[in-house]
Amino acid sequence: MTGKRNAPNWLDVVPVVKEKIGTIVHDDGLISILIPRFNQAWMAKLFLPKNKKNEIRVNFEANGTAVWKQIDGQKTVREILQSLAKTGEGQEKYNDRVILFLQNLYNSGFIVVKK
């Protein structure tokens, strides 16, 4: 979905977390996602030093955590924004920021979108 012609209407798409992305919930309620460095175990064994893990950890702050928890493969972005409306009260252009965050997750390969 690259280019302006094929760009999805972000309010109507359903974000889905990719299967290979892991999620860790910390004691403070914040979330980290785990992205594999290599898709196959033999590559990790061959190329990674013994003290390195085959995953990269991305830590989310409170707003990112709230959005990530809403991604269930069923809700559209519009529904996610409605459920997060209380969280973003008082923040300027909150809906635009959430959509931009989801676009970044999509462009980074952490989620896919269904129409």
Coordinates of C-alpha atoms in Angstrom, one line a residue:
M1 CA 0.0 0.0 0.0
T2 CA 2.4 2.6 -1.2
G3 CA 1.7 5.7 -3.1
K4 CA -1.2 8.1 -2.7
R5 CA -3.5 6.1 -5.0
N6 CA -3.3 2.9 -3.0
A7 CA -3.1 4.6 0.4
P8 CA -5.7 3.2 2.8
N9 CA -8.3 5.4 4.5
W10 CA -6.8 5.0 7.9
L11 CA -10.1 5.4 9.8
D12 CA -11.7 2.4 8.1
V13 CA -8.8 -0.1 8.2
V14 CA -8.4 -2.8 10.9
P15 CA -4.9 -3.0 12.3
V16 CA -3.6 -6.5 13.1
V17 CA -0.3 -7.3 15.0
K18 CA 2.0 -9.6 12.9
E19 CA 2.4 -13.1 14.3
K20 CA 6.2 -12.8 14.9
I21 CA 5.8 -9.7 17.1
G22 CA 5.9 -10.6 20.8
T23 CA 4.4 -8.4 23.6
I24 CA 5.7 -8.0 27.2
V25 CA 3.6 -6.2 29.8
H26 CA 5.7 -4.7 32.5
D27 CA 4.8 -4.2 36.2
D28 CA 4.0 -0.6 35.6
G29 CA 1.5 -1.5 32.9
L30 CA 3.6 -0.3 30.0
I31 CA 4.3 -2.6 27.0
S32 CA 7.4 -3.6 25.1
I33 CA 7.2 -5.4 21.8
L34 CA 9.8 -7.9 20.7
I35 CA 10.9 -8.0 17.1
P36 CA 12.9 -11.0 15.9
R37 CA 16.3 -10.1 14.4
F38 CA 16.3 -13.2 12.2
N39 CA 13.2 -15.1 11.1
Q40 CA 14.9 -18.5 11.3
A41 CA 16.6 -20.0 14.3
W42 CA 19.6 -21.3 12.4
M43 CA 20.4 -17.8 11.2
A44 CA 20.3 -16.4 14.7
K45 CA 22.5 -19.2 15.9
L46 CA 25.0 -18.6 13.1
F47 CA 25.2 -14.8 13.1
L48 CA 24.5 -13.7 16.7
P49 CA 27.1 -13.8 19.4
K50 CA 26.2 -16.1 22.3
N51 CA 25.4 -13.2 24.7
K52 CA 22.9 -11.6 22.2
K53 CA 19.2 -12.4 22.0
N54 CA 17.4 -12.9 18.7
E55 CA 15.0 -10.0 19.5
I56 CA 15.0 -6.3 19.5
R57 CA 12.9 -4.7 22.3
V58 CA 10.8 -1.6 21.6
N59 CA 9.4 0.1 24.7
F60 CA 6.2 2.1 24.5
E61 CA 5.2 5.0 26.7
A62 CA 1.7 5.4 28.1
N63 CA -0.1 6.5 24.9
G64 CA 1.7 4.0 22.7
T65 CA 0.7 1.3 25.2
A66 CA -2.9 2.4 25.2
V67 CA -3.0 2.2 21.4
W68 CA -1.2 -1.2 21.2
K69 CA -3.7 -2.7 23.7
Q70 CA -6.6 -1.7 21.4
I71 CA -5.1 -3.5 18.4
D72 CA -7.0 -6.8 18.4
G73 CA -7.6 -7.5 14.7
Q74 CA -11.3 -6.7 15.1
K75 CA -11.6 -2.9 15.7
T76 CA -11.2 -0.3 13.0
V77 CA -9.0 2.7 13.7
R78 CA -12.2 4.8 14.0
E79 CA -13.3 2.4 16.9
I80 CA -9.9 2.6 18.5
L81 CA -10.0 6.4 18.4
Q82 CA -13.4 6.3 20.0
S83 CA -12.3 4.0 22.8
L84 CA -9.2 6.1 23.4
A85 CA -11.1 9.4 23.4
K86 CA -11.0 9.7 27.2
T87 CA -7.2 9.0 27.3
G88 CA -6.4 11.8 24.9
E89 CA -8.6 14.5 26.3
G90 CA -6.8 17.8 26.5
Q91 CA -4.1 16.8 24.0
E92 CA -4.0 18.7 20.9
K93 CA -4.6 16.8 17.7
Y94 CA -4.7 13.4 19.6
N95 CA -6.5 11.6 16.8
D96 CA -3.9 12.7 14.2
R97 CA -1.1 11.5 16.5
V98 CA -2.7 8.1 17.0
I99 CA -3.1 7.7 13.2
L100 CA 0.5 8.7 12.7
F101 CA 1.6 6.2 15.3
L102 CA -0.3 3.4 13.6
Q103 CA 1.1 4.5 10.2
N104 CA 4.6 4.2 11.7
L105 CA 3.9 0.8 13.1
Y106 CA 2.6 -0.3 9.6
N107 CA 5.6 1.2 7.8
S108 CA 8.0 -0.5 10.3
G109 CA 6.4 -3.9 9.6
F110 CA 5.0 -4.4 13.1
I111 CA 1.3 -4.5 12.0
V112 CA -0.7 -5.2 8.9
V113 CA -4.0 -3.6 7.9
K114 CA -7.2 -5.2 6.7
K115 CA -9.8 -3.2 4.8

